[in-house]
XYZ file of N, CA and C in Angstrom:
858
model
N 27.502 -40.313 5.495
C 26.992 -39.272 4.617
C 27.507 -39.190 3.292
N 26.663 -39.302 2.195
C 27.075 -39.452 0.893
C 27.495 -38.118 0.332
N 28.090 -38.159 -0.897
C 28.521 -36.905 -1.511
C 27.392 -36.015 -1.834
N 26.167 -36.428 -2.159
C 25.062 -35.649 -2.435
C 24.611 -34.874 -1.301
N 24.572 -35.502 -0.032
C 24.309 -34.890 1.131
C 25.346 -33.779 1.480
N 26.662 -34.017 1.345
C 27.618 -33.157 1.486
C 27.393 -31.931 0.676
N 27.154 -32.043 -0.585
C 27.017 -30.928 -1.598
C 25.855 -30.070 -0.998
N 24.705 -30.713 -0.649
C 23.468 -30.046 -0.205
C 23.814 -29.135 0.995
N 24.610 -29.707 1.945
C 24.899 -29.094 3.271
C 25.810 -27.845 2.830
N 26.800 -27.990 1.918
C 27.569 -26.899 1.455
C 26.808 -25.693 0.791
N 25.823 -26.054 -0.109
C 24.982 -25.034 -0.720
C 24.215 -24.344 0.427
N 23.670 -25.047 1.285
C 22.870 -24.523 2.287
C 23.686 -23.483 3.078
N 24.893 -23.948 3.440
C 25.851 -22.926 4.100
C 26.199 -21.777 3.354
N 26.341 -21.890 2.009
C 26.638 -20.624 1.275
C 25.394 -19.736 1.276
N 24.265 -20.275 1.124
C 22.973 -19.511 1.006
C 22.897 -18.776 2.410
N 23.008 -19.591 3.428
C 22.810 -18.868 4.856
C 23.747 -17.884 5.108
N 25.000 -17.895 4.460
C 25.929 -16.895 4.608
C 25.518 -15.574 4.044
N 25.024 -15.838 2.716
C 24.619 -14.651 1.846
C 23.315 -13.979 2.599
N 22.459 -14.733 2.964
C 21.088 -14.171 3.389
C 21.326 -13.300 4.626
N 22.391 -13.482 5.278
C 22.612 -12.645 6.583
C 22.633 -11.191 6.336
N 22.980 -10.765 5.078
C 23.070 -9.261 4.761
C 21.792 -8.804 4.175
N 20.886 -9.697 3.833
C 19.565 -9.175 3.079
C 18.573 -8.707 4.087
N 17.821 -7.757 3.796
C 16.664 -7.215 4.665
C 15.367 -7.144 3.731
N 14.267 -7.069 4.359
C 13.052 -6.690 3.718
C 13.180 -5.358 2.985
N 12.817 -5.208 1.637
C 12.953 -3.909 0.949
C 14.212 -3.957 0.197
N 15.179 -4.834 0.377
C 16.366 -4.801 -0.475
C 15.970 -5.383 -1.851
N 16.703 -4.934 -2.845
C 16.471 -5.242 -4.165
C 17.536 -5.559 -5.061
N 17.144 -6.050 -6.314
C 18.299 -6.164 -7.349
C 17.729 -5.627 -8.510
N 18.664 -4.865 -9.268
C 18.302 -4.098 -10.356
C 18.969 -4.990 -11.596
N 18.203 -4.643 -12.829
C 18.597 -5.318 -13.977
C 17.343 -6.020 -14.438
N 17.525 -6.431 -15.715
C 16.399 -7.223 -16.368
C 15.958 -8.495 -15.713
N 14.784 -8.636 -15.332
C 14.234 -9.732 -14.684
C 12.912 -10.229 -15.182
N 12.504 -11.403 -14.866
C 11.231 -11.939 -15.420
C 10.284 -12.326 -14.353
N 9.012 -12.022 -14.367
C 8.032 -12.574 -13.493
C 7.102 -13.394 -14.258
N 6.442 -14.407 -13.593
C 5.472 -15.344 -14.270
C 4.171 -15.183 -13.525
N 3.149 -14.961 -14.342
C 1.776 -14.968 -13.653
C 0.881 -15.706 -14.419
N -0.264 -16.057 -13.861
C -1.210 -16.868 -14.644
C -2.321 -15.835 -15.132
N -2.695 -16.134 -16.501
C -3.494 -15.298 -17.195
C -4.779 -16.067 -17.868
N -5.924 -15.566 -17.764
C -7.122 -16.239 -18.219
C -7.693 -15.368 -19.283
N -7.326 -15.559 -20.574
C -7.825 -14.713 -21.710
C -9.429 -14.716 -21.767
N -10.001 -15.785 -21.334
C -11.443 -15.941 -21.642
C -12.197 -15.399 -20.310
N -11.518 -15.357 -19.144
C -12.104 -14.942 -17.898
C -13.442 -15.647 -17.769
N -13.305 -17.077 -17.979
C -14.543 -17.859 -18.050
C -14.606 -18.630 -16.711
N -15.786 -18.681 -15.954
C -15.946 -19.406 -14.793
C -16.832 -20.583 -15.053
N -16.610 -21.606 -14.220
C -17.393 -22.813 -14.194
C -18.470 -22.782 -13.189
N -19.665 -23.133 -13.398
C -20.851 -23.233 -12.574
C -20.642 -22.782 -11.097
N -21.171 -23.403 -10.075
C -21.195 -22.928 -8.691
C -19.804 -22.837 -8.085
N -18.910 -23.682 -8.474
C -17.537 -23.719 -7.931
C -16.625 -22.470 -8.206
N -17.211 -21.695 -9.303
C -16.499 -20.462 -9.681
C -14.979 -20.594 -9.696
N -14.505 -21.817 -10.375
C -13.074 -21.965 -10.566
C -12.746 -21.721 -12.057
N -11.566 -21.049 -12.275
C -11.168 -20.765 -13.709
C -10.786 -22.087 -14.322
N -11.400 -22.340 -15.621
C -11.119 -23.529 -16.250
C -9.586 -23.559 -16.574
N -8.881 -24.679 -16.225
C -7.488 -24.802 -16.430
C -7.090 -24.729 -17.944
N -7.851 -25.067 -18.848
C -7.543 -25.059 -20.208
C -7.513 -23.687 -20.710
N -8.128 -22.725 -20.097
C -8.028 -21.347 -20.410
C -6.952 -20.537 -19.800
N -6.085 -21.168 -18.925
C -5.224 -20.408 -18.219
C -3.832 -20.679 -18.845
N -3.111 -19.510 -19.070
C -1.695 -19.459 -19.671
C -0.858 -18.903 -18.620
N 0.502 -19.358 -18.808
C 1.543 -18.699 -17.998
C 2.118 -17.684 -18.765
N 2.283 -16.444 -18.206
C 2.732 -15.281 -19.070
C 4.019 -14.711 -18.402
N 5.142 -14.547 -19.124
C 6.260 -13.865 -18.636
C 6.329 -12.486 -18.920
N 6.782 -11.725 -17.969
C 6.768 -10.242 -18.139
C 8.223 -9.685 -17.621
N 8.890 -8.922 -18.529
C 10.083 -8.413 -18.159
C 9.847 -7.292 -17.186
N 10.776 -7.131 -16.183
C 10.606 -5.938 -15.248
C 12.037 -5.438 -14.962
N 11.964 -4.258 -14.289
C 13.387 -3.482 -14.062
C 14.102 -4.135 -12.960
N 13.553 -4.925 -12.232
C 14.291 -5.515 -10.986
C 13.337 -6.095 -10.014
N 13.765 -6.670 -9.016
C 12.892 -7.295 -8.078
C 13.248 -6.934 -6.521
N 12.084 -6.833 -5.847
C 12.254 -6.352 -4.408
C 11.931 -7.495 -3.537
N 12.671 -7.807 -2.484
C 12.336 -8.880 -1.478
C 11.285 -8.263 -0.555
N 10.179 -8.945 -0.380
C 9.229 -8.495 0.559
C 9.059 -9.416 1.845
N 9.724 -10.516 1.843
C 9.718 -11.391 2.877
C 10.121 -10.621 4.211
N 9.607 -10.998 5.421
C 10.045 -10.406 6.596
C 11.452 -10.714 6.884
N 12.289 -9.604 7.393
C 13.656 -9.934 7.535
C 13.998 -11.101 8.458
N 13.081 -11.287 9.471
C 13.393 -12.355 10.406
C 13.301 -13.792 9.587
N 12.503 -13.870 8.540
C 12.439 -15.214 7.723
C 13.526 -15.175 6.782
N 14.022 -13.992 6.243
C 15.048 -14.038 5.324
C 16.211 -14.656 5.887
N 16.667 -14.208 7.068
C 17.907 -14.490 7.702
C 17.911 -15.960 8.304
N 16.745 -16.460 8.526
C 16.736 -17.922 9.024
C 17.314 -18.850 8.047
N 17.795 -19.853 8.516
C 18.459 -20.922 7.702
C 17.621 -21.409 6.524
N 18.120 -21.539 5.420
C 17.331 -21.979 4.319
C 16.928 -23.509 4.392
N 17.421 -24.131 5.357
C 16.962 -25.587 5.736
C 15.591 -25.436 6.118
N 15.271 -24.506 7.047
C 13.872 -24.220 7.686
C 13.026 -23.232 6.885
N 13.571 -22.339 6.208
C 12.881 -21.385 5.461
C 13.604 -21.177 4.077
N 13.322 -22.095 3.220
C 13.980 -22.088 1.864
C 13.546 -21.136 0.875
N 12.425 -20.296 1.132
C 11.907 -19.423 0.077
C 11.764 -18.018 0.527
N 11.787 -17.098 -0.488
C 11.622 -15.725 -0.244
C 10.515 -15.227 -1.346
N 9.755 -14.151 -0.904
C 8.687 -13.526 -1.886
C 9.395 -12.327 -2.439
N 9.153 -12.182 -3.736
C 9.621 -10.930 -4.332
C 8.531 -10.296 -5.199
N 8.690 -8.968 -5.383
C 7.770 -8.284 -6.326
C 8.649 -7.497 -7.245
N 7.958 -7.187 -8.425
C 8.774 -6.338 -9.357
C 8.815 -4.966 -9.076
N 9.971 -4.309 -9.641
C 9.989 -2.849 -9.587
C 9.575 -2.339 -10.900
N 8.644 -1.259 -10.782
C 8.028 -0.679 -11.924
C 8.305 0.897 -11.628
N 8.294 1.508 -12.914
C 8.455 3.025 -12.759
C 7.143 3.742 -12.916
N 6.931 4.732 -12.096
C 5.674 5.455 -11.970
C 5.946 6.941 -12.368
N 4.975 7.647 -12.855
C 5.112 9.034 -13.281
C 5.480 9.891 -11.992
N 6.222 11.035 -12.271
C 6.596 11.868 -11.132
C 5.524 12.282 -10.275
N 4.273 12.672 -10.935
C 3.199 13.020 -10.105
C 2.641 11.995 -9.152
N 2.955 10.696 -9.405
C 2.340 9.693 -8.570
C 3.253 9.217 -7.418
N 4.615 9.683 -7.674
C 5.624 9.105 -6.741
C 5.274 9.523 -5.232
N 4.767 10.714 -5.077
C 4.590 11.232 -3.708
C 3.402 10.502 -3.020
N 2.426 10.234 -3.937
C 1.233 9.361 -3.542
C 1.675 8.065 -2.937
N 2.631 7.356 -3.666
C 3.187 6.109 -3.230
C 3.927 6.207 -2.089
N 4.788 7.350 -1.879
C 5.620 7.616 -0.635
C 4.708 7.708 0.542
N 3.460 8.459 0.462
C 2.572 8.710 1.441
C 1.593 7.489 1.700
N 1.615 6.435 0.935
C 0.820 5.253 1.198
C -0.560 5.404 0.635
N -0.736 6.288 -0.411
C -2.124 6.604 -0.897
C -2.445 5.597 -2.057
N -1.311 4.748 -2.519
C -1.586 3.770 -3.491
C -1.232 2.418 -3.078
N -2.192 1.681 -2.526
C -1.960 0.522 -1.853
C -1.311 -0.664 -2.635
N -1.379 -0.515 -3.929
C -0.761 -1.478 -4.910
C 0.679 -1.274 -4.996
N 1.362 -0.295 -4.372
C 2.689 0.039 -4.553
C 3.296 0.407 -3.158
N 4.721 0.178 -3.012
C 5.444 0.542 -1.886
C 6.649 1.430 -2.343
N 6.975 2.321 -1.582
C 8.006 3.294 -1.775
C 9.343 2.652 -1.463
N 10.288 2.791 -2.386
C 11.647 2.438 -2.240
C 12.454 3.634 -2.074
N 12.818 4.135 -0.852
C 13.634 5.416 -0.708
C 14.818 5.535 -1.562
N 15.682 4.568 -1.712
C 16.891 4.590 -2.346
C 16.676 4.605 -3.851
N 15.440 4.448 -4.423
C 15.195 4.354 -5.910
C 14.322 5.505 -6.261
N 14.085 6.481 -5.252
C 13.177 7.621 -5.513
C 13.653 8.492 -6.707
N 15.040 8.498 -6.914
C 15.396 9.336 -8.112
C 15.100 8.719 -9.391
N 14.877 7.384 -9.370
C 14.648 6.729 -10.745
C 13.142 6.418 -10.813
N 12.343 6.838 -9.796
C 11.009 6.671 -9.815
C 10.518 5.186 -9.902
N 11.357 4.387 -9.179
C 11.058 2.961 -9.252
C 10.482 2.627 -8.024
N 9.335 1.862 -7.936
C 8.682 1.506 -6.708
C 8.391 -0.076 -6.763
N 8.024 -0.549 -5.616
C 7.567 -2.034 -5.610
C 6.195 -2.213 -5.900
N 5.882 -3.055 -6.861
C 4.438 -3.330 -7.295
C 4.003 -4.548 -6.714
N 3.095 -4.388 -5.584
C 2.689 -5.411 -4.789
C 1.629 -6.343 -5.261
N 1.055 -6.131 -6.426
C 0.066 -6.938 -6.948
C 0.597 -8.283 -7.564
N 1.747 -8.268 -7.869
C 2.427 -9.583 -8.391
C 3.635 -9.865 -7.558
N 3.200 -11.037 -6.859
C 4.249 -11.628 -5.912
C 4.761 -12.905 -6.503
N 5.983 -13.131 -6.511
C 6.541 -14.405 -6.987
C 7.312 -15.141 -5.823
N 7.274 -16.378 -5.644
C 8.169 -17.116 -4.705
C 9.335 -17.740 -5.247
N 10.495 -17.507 -4.651
C 11.725 -18.059 -5.173
C 12.534 -18.778 -4.102
N 13.398 -19.670 -4.461
C 14.243 -20.320 -3.494
C 15.386 -19.260 -3.088
N 15.696 -19.288 -1.945
C 16.666 -18.391 -1.406
C 18.089 -18.558 -2.139
N 18.330 -19.680 -2.768
C 19.614 -19.961 -3.409
C 19.794 -18.751 -4.524
N 18.659 -18.292 -5.083
C 18.805 -17.260 -6.138
C 19.642 -15.969 -5.597
N 19.639 -15.834 -4.290
C 20.389 -14.566 -3.830
C 21.893 -14.758 -4.100
N 22.373 -16.014 -4.219
C 23.820 -16.250 -4.667
C 24.218 -15.565 -5.893
N 23.261 -15.372 -6.716
C 23.658 -14.734 -8.042
C 23.239 -13.295 -8.098
N 22.570 -12.744 -7.144
C 22.043 -11.286 -7.115
C 23.085 -10.384 -6.498
N 23.142 -9.073 -6.937
C 23.871 -7.952 -6.329
C 22.921 -7.373 -5.542
N 23.045 -7.446 -4.173
C 22.136 -6.742 -3.216
C 22.204 -5.250 -3.163
N 21.198 -4.568 -3.436
C 21.125 -3.091 -3.166
C 20.228 -2.772 -1.966
N 20.581 -1.844 -1.102
C 19.870 -1.580 0.132
C 18.561 -0.570 -0.257
N 17.417 -1.146 0.243
C 16.182 -0.338 -0.063
C 15.887 0.734 0.856
N 15.898 0.188 2.101
C 15.614 1.087 3.249
C 16.792 1.322 4.105
N 17.292 2.674 4.276
C 18.489 3.023 4.887
C 18.383 3.302 6.233
N 17.140 3.575 6.886
C 17.041 3.905 8.314
C 15.870 3.092 8.752
N 15.762 3.099 10.172
C 14.618 2.326 10.818
C 13.310 2.966 10.292
N 13.244 4.161 10.165
C 11.906 4.883 9.859
C 11.591 4.351 8.457
N 12.528 4.421 7.497
C 12.284 3.897 6.174
C 11.694 2.391 6.154
N 12.422 1.641 6.948
C 11.916 0.224 7.012
C 10.596 0.023 7.616
N 10.250 0.915 8.546
C 8.848 0.726 9.177
C 7.962 1.252 8.144
N 8.105 2.235 7.425
C 7.266 2.777 6.356
C 7.129 1.635 5.290
N 8.213 0.973 4.923
C 7.946 0.004 3.942
C 7.103 -1.335 4.421
N 7.370 -1.645 5.613
C 6.685 -2.583 6.281
C 5.183 -2.246 6.299
N 4.910 -1.068 6.639
C 3.523 -0.522 6.818
C 2.792 -0.579 5.534
N 3.566 -0.306 4.362
C 2.893 -0.307 2.964
C 2.586 -1.609 2.791
N 3.373 -2.714 3.031
C 2.996 -4.008 2.704
C 1.828 -4.547 3.583
N 1.749 -4.068 4.887
C 0.630 -4.443 5.782
C -0.611 -3.895 5.209
N -0.600 -2.569 4.816
C -1.628 -1.775 4.208
C -2.279 -2.512 2.993
N -1.458 -3.038 2.333
C -1.968 -3.801 1.000
C -2.906 -4.953 1.374
N -2.656 -5.558 2.457
C -3.496 -6.855 2.848
C -4.412 -6.480 3.953
N -4.290 -5.395 4.726
C -5.063 -5.152 5.912
C -6.104 -4.061 5.672
N -6.444 -3.630 4.374
C -7.361 -2.496 4.231
C -8.776 -2.911 4.741
N -9.321 -1.888 5.549
C -10.620 -2.093 6.097
C -11.659 -2.186 4.995
N -12.723 -3.069 5.133
C -13.859 -3.100 4.156
C -14.984 -2.265 4.732
N -15.101 -1.004 4.271
C -16.080 -0.113 4.784
C -17.464 -0.568 4.326
N -18.471 -0.355 5.258
C -19.920 -0.696 4.849
C -20.357 0.050 3.604
N -21.162 -0.582 2.810
C -21.744 -0.050 1.489
C -22.280 1.361 1.720
N -23.047 1.471 2.891
C -23.765 2.667 2.995
C -22.857 3.910 3.358
N -21.752 3.468 3.950
C -20.671 4.598 4.213
C -20.041 5.085 2.978
N -19.767 3.963 2.034
C -19.046 4.309 0.730
C -20.108 5.169 -0.136
N -21.338 4.852 -0.001
C -22.321 5.743 -0.683
C -22.338 7.115 -0.059
N -22.308 7.258 1.269
C -22.403 8.389 2.096
C -21.272 9.481 1.632
N -20.259 8.996 1.446
C -19.038 9.826 1.064
C -18.668 9.961 -0.348
N -19.595 9.444 -1.171
C -19.369 9.361 -2.654
C -18.965 10.885 -3.246
N -19.691 11.865 -2.799
C -19.368 13.227 -3.237
C -17.998 13.696 -2.748
N -17.698 13.429 -1.492
C -16.425 13.733 -1.071
C -15.379 13.092 -1.782
N -15.587 11.727 -1.828
C -14.411 10.990 -2.774
C -14.161 11.536 -4.017
N -15.181 11.872 -4.693
C -15.245 12.417 -6.186
C -14.417 13.785 -6.098
N -14.780 14.623 -5.133
C -14.055 15.833 -4.996
C -12.638 15.699 -4.655
N -12.263 14.943 -3.762
C -10.811 14.831 -3.430
C -10.097 14.206 -4.661
N -10.556 13.241 -5.234
C -9.819 12.687 -6.432
C -9.699 13.657 -7.531
N -10.808 14.466 -7.786
C -10.737 15.313 -8.881
C -9.717 16.518 -8.536
N -9.592 16.950 -7.231
C -8.743 18.129 -6.962
C -7.323 17.797 -6.525
N -7.147 16.533 -6.300
C -5.888 16.079 -5.691
C -4.622 16.476 -6.571
N -4.641 16.288 -7.775
C -3.503 16.560 -8.644
C -3.562 17.902 -9.404
N -4.459 18.737 -8.936
C -4.583 20.091 -9.529
C -3.600 21.026 -8.895
N -3.064 22.080 -9.798
C -2.204 23.040 -9.255
C -3.030 24.140 -8.715
N -3.644 23.891 -7.639
C -4.466 24.897 -6.916
C -4.238 24.788 -5.350
N -4.730 25.661 -4.645
C -4.451 25.699 -3.136
C -5.065 24.391 -2.598
N -6.287 24.019 -3.104
C -6.938 22.869 -2.392
C -6.116 21.645 -2.942
N -5.655 21.642 -4.095
C -4.877 20.446 -4.589
C -3.606 20.196 -3.723
N -2.839 21.305 -3.512
C -1.648 21.298 -2.707
C -1.974 20.975 -1.317
N -3.108 21.460 -0.747
C -3.514 21.013 0.584
C -3.713 19.482 0.730
N -4.348 18.892 -0.303
C -4.674 17.455 -0.366
C -3.342 16.754 -0.296
N -2.413 17.164 -1.151
C -1.121 16.644 -1.285
C -0.334 16.619 -0.086
N -0.621 17.737 0.814
C 0.238 17.930 2.058
C -0.348 17.115 3.050
N -1.467 16.294 2.890
C -1.986 15.455 3.909
C -1.233 14.162 3.988
N -1.033 13.749 5.100
C -0.275 12.391 5.294
C -1.238 11.278 5.106
N -2.525 11.328 5.523
C -3.529 10.410 5.366
C -4.844 10.894 5.808
N -5.986 10.220 5.567
C -7.321 10.598 5.973
C -7.837 9.333 6.837
N -8.296 9.553 8.040
C -8.828 8.466 8.860
C -10.203 8.784 9.339
N -11.006 7.725 9.537
C -12.439 7.913 10.100
C -12.562 6.993 11.206
N -13.161 7.478 12.342
C -13.559 6.758 13.463
C -15.114 6.711 13.584
N -15.564 5.515 13.674
C -16.994 5.262 13.825
C -17.232 5.057 15.283
N -18.240 5.716 15.783
C -18.651 5.466 17.243
C -20.175 5.223 17.280
N -20.507 4.208 18.038
C -19.741 3.187 18.893
C -18.988 2.307 17.995
N -19.502 1.867 16.809
C -18.730 0.864 16.009
C -19.543 0.880 14.669
N -18.997 0.154 13.706
C -19.550 0.155 12.298
C -20.929 -0.574 12.169
N -21.134 -1.409 13.206
C -22.374 -2.251 13.154
C -23.565 -1.620 13.826
N -23.372 -0.527 14.414
C -24.360 0.092 15.304
C -25.493 0.707 14.347
N -26.733 0.774 14.980
C -27.875 1.338 14.160
C -27.704 2.940 13.969
N -26.941 3.575 14.893
C -26.668 4.913 14.869
C -25.225 5.239 15.088
N -24.590 5.877 14.024
C -23.174 6.056 14.135
C -22.758 7.577 14.062
N -21.813 7.873 14.845
C -21.203 9.267 14.840
C -19.776 9.010 14.078
N -19.542 9.841 13.130
C -18.206 9.710 12.409
C -17.321 10.959 12.759
N -16.048 10.592 13.018
C -15.042 11.638 13.097
C -13.984 11.438 12.044
N -13.734 12.387 11.132
C -12.835 12.294 10.199
C -11.543 13.008 10.647
N -10.309 12.480 10.453
C -9.112 13.070 10.837
C -8.421 13.370 9.500
N -8.046 14.646 9.100
C -7.324 14.971 7.920
C -5.820 15.165 8.503
N -5.013 14.188 8.351
C -3.857 14.234 9.121
C -2.569 14.948 8.354
N -2.104 16.025 8.754
C -1.017 16.622 8.071
C 0.260 16.377 8.793
N 1.402 16.627 8.118
C 2.669 16.342 8.719
C 3.051 17.556 9.516
N 2.942 18.843 9.005
C 3.227 20.051 9.708
C 2.351 20.433 10.873
N 2.796 21.356 11.611
C 2.005 21.846 12.787
C 1.385 23.145 12.621
N 1.454 23.658 11.387
C 0.873 25.059 11.031
C -0.672 24.889 10.986
N -1.200 25.995 11.509
C -2.650 25.992 11.531
C -3.306 26.462 10.256
N -2.466 26.954 9.397
C -2.906 27.333 8.023
C -2.059 26.830 6.796
N -2.574 26.795 5.633
C -1.731 26.405 4.527
C -2.126 27.136 3.379
N -1.088 27.683 2.643
C -1.176 28.442 1.435
C -2.154 29.656 1.865
N -1.958 30.241 3.046
C -2.823 31.394 3.469
C -4.241 31.164 4.003
N -4.569 29.906 3.883
C -5.921 29.665 4.370
C -5.889 28.710 5.631
N -6.755 29.063 6.563
C -6.862 28.109 7.830
C -7.170 26.653 7.350
N -6.564 25.652 7.980
C -6.892 24.297 7.837
C -8.362 24.009 8.130
N -8.969 24.711 9.047
C -10.262 24.380 9.371
C -11.265 24.725 8.211
N -10.857 25.766 7.408
C -11.583 26.167 6.257
C -11.615 25.015 5.167
N -10.498 24.365 4.979
C -10.528 23.321 4.012
C -11.337 22.099 4.557
N -11.188 21.841 5.806
C -11.990 20.746 6.430
C -13.603 20.962 6.230
N -13.880 22.186 6.575
C -15.290 22.487 6.464
C -15.723 22.418 5.013
N -15.022 22.791 4.042
C -15.252 22.554 2.746
C -15.389 21.085 2.266
N -14.556 20.330 2.843
C -14.729 18.830 2.410
C -15.834 18.332 3.120
N -16.145 18.625 4.345
C -17.221 17.910 5.035
C -18.615 18.418 4.513
N -18.560 19.536 3.839
C -19.926 20.007 3.219
C -20.329 19.033 2.068
N -19.346 18.226 1.676
C -19.793 17.222 0.583
C -20.410 16.101 1.144
N -20.485 15.873 2.381
C -21.096 14.715 3.050
C -22.585 15.036 3.575
N -23.488 14.384 3.057
C -24.852 14.626 3.461
C -25.269 13.507 4.602
N -25.687 14.169 5.772
C -26.011 13.267 6.709
C -27.274 12.515 6.553
N -27.154 11.152 6.675
C -28.430 10.332 6.228
C -28.235 8.971 6.760
N -29.383 8.241 6.875
C -29.280 6.892 7.348
C -28.805 6.739 8.780
N -27.749 5.835 8.950
C -27.339 5.629 10.248
C -26.441 6.667 10.778
N -25.879 7.548 9.786
C -24.849 8.460 10.210
C -25.430 9.780 10.603
N -25.763 9.887 11.931
C -26.473 11.193 12.359
C -25.537 12.361 12.907
N -24.296 12.012 12.990
C -23.402 13.038 13.379
C -22.053 12.898 12.827
N -21.546 13.921 12.092
C -20.356 13.861 11.254
C -19.470 15.090 11.545
N -18.349 14.891 12.038
C -17.263 15.962 12.438
C -15.963 15.604 11.755
N -15.164 16.732 11.576
C -13.830 16.445 11.157
C -12.820 17.534 11.626
N -11.566 17.260 11.671
C -10.548 18.095 12.076
C -9.209 17.893 11.335
N -8.639 18.905 11.087
C -7.188 18.810 10.542
C -6.155 18.625 11.680
N -5.382 17.540 11.707
C -4.658 17.131 12.913
C -3.317 16.639 12.489
N -2.346 16.812 13.433
C -1.092 15.905 13.206
C -1.291 14.645 14.065
N -0.323 13.727 13.832
C -0.321 12.419 14.657
C -0.265 12.640 16.069
N 0.490 13.687 16.570
C 0.568 14.008 17.908
C -0.646 14.568 18.607
N -1.558 14.987 17.702
C -2.797 15.557 18.130
C -3.723 14.392 18.547
N -3.563 13.272 17.885
C -4.424 12.105 18.030
C -3.996 11.246 19.251
N -4.827 10.515 19.943
C -4.447 9.678 21.024
C -4.227 8.416 20.249
N -3.449 7.554 20.993
C -3.182 6.172 20.448
C -4.527 5.458 20.193
N -5.492 5.618 21.040
C -6.741 4.884 20.941
C -7.461 5.345 19.647
N -7.504 6.719 19.370
C -8.188 7.280 18.141
C -7.502 6.725 16.938
N -6.211 6.493 17.071
C -5.465 6.140 15.819
C -5.721 4.585 15.537
N -5.681 3.866 16.551
C -5.791 2.293 16.491
C -7.138 1.983 16.011
N -8.190 2.609 16.620
C -9.594 2.309 16.317
C -10.249 3.112 15.162
N -9.354 3.851 14.478
C -9.831 4.531 13.284
C -9.327 3.756 12.003
N -9.963 4.114 10.780
C -9.520 3.324 9.523
C -9.157 4.324 8.607
N -8.110 3.946 7.854
C -7.679 4.883 6.829
C -8.568 4.699 5.540
N -8.704 5.918 5.011
C -9.517 5.932 3.726
C -8.613 5.950 2.524
N -8.763 4.956 1.620
C -8.163 4.977 0.340
C -9.008 5.426 -0.642
N -9.330 6.811 -0.853
C -10.398 7.171 -1.645
C -10.187 6.662 -3.120
N -9.248 6.246 -3.696
C -9.117 5.779 -5.023
C -9.648 4.306 -5.034
N -9.633 3.558 -3.950
C -9.917 2.249 -3.833
C -11.241 1.797 -3.118
N -12.080 2.747 -2.671
C -13.242 2.538 -1.953
C -14.170 1.992 -3.060
N -14.881 0.851 -2.613
C -15.868 0.279 -3.609
C -16.960 -0.338 -2.800
N -18.111 -0.498 -3.256
C -19.104 -1.262 -2.660
C -19.372 -2.607 -3.309
N -20.303 -3.436 -2.701
C -20.558 -4.686 -3.383
C -21.220 -4.343 -4.784
N -21.886 -3.297 -4.920
C -22.520 -3.116 -6.230
C -21.711 -2.581 -7.212
N -20.424 -2.131 -6.932
C -19.516 -1.752 -8.052
C -18.711 -2.879 -8.663
N -18.423 -2.625 -9.920
C -17.651 -3.572 -10.630
C -16.108 -3.352 -10.241
């Protein structure tokens, strides 16, 4: 074995020792740079719809730090077999948006519990692949301190890529509800605070989304077990929100309840889909 091979083995050993302590969601603070492709002309060629290479530039952008989003099991595997990690930048969000990120309402971001006081979150729209050897030069900071926090972070990553594509007629159906909830969400009103108290909103289509006639069940999931909020029964909020949905087309029956996770069966949760009201779009929308 030559010296070059010995040096490579030594480096791999050093990297493998360092990665043992890293976990998904861990981060490094300090000035860092990400690189992404940018097409200033946004010009597409004929039927292939490929961006013309001459119009594409590489753009560097300074960020506050980087978060590792690779699964922990792949981080800790030897760099001989898994030599790369994926990272995303840390960005600062306004105070009023931080709780939305924490509750998974903004799929482009993931909450970092240990950075909540700095309002820094992971920005999932920009992913960079790096060699694991870079970890030799980084000072690791723990992002998720408990199993629950780690699961929530993993769930945010999955949510980014596994959002359900709702049918266009459903998107049209709840247009008024969508507008109402977005309009009221950040207001300092009882309704606004009630919306912010929700963990998520899910919808179950029976028998399924492809049926010619569909019954919809909406679950407004709250964290607490109180039957009222701000002096008003939860059922009143739900009735107000459901009144924004006009029954038409395939959707002949629409119901809704305010529930906790323990109120839902596993089957109801697994076969229902989360509504991201900020991101619902149909094929006709730009």
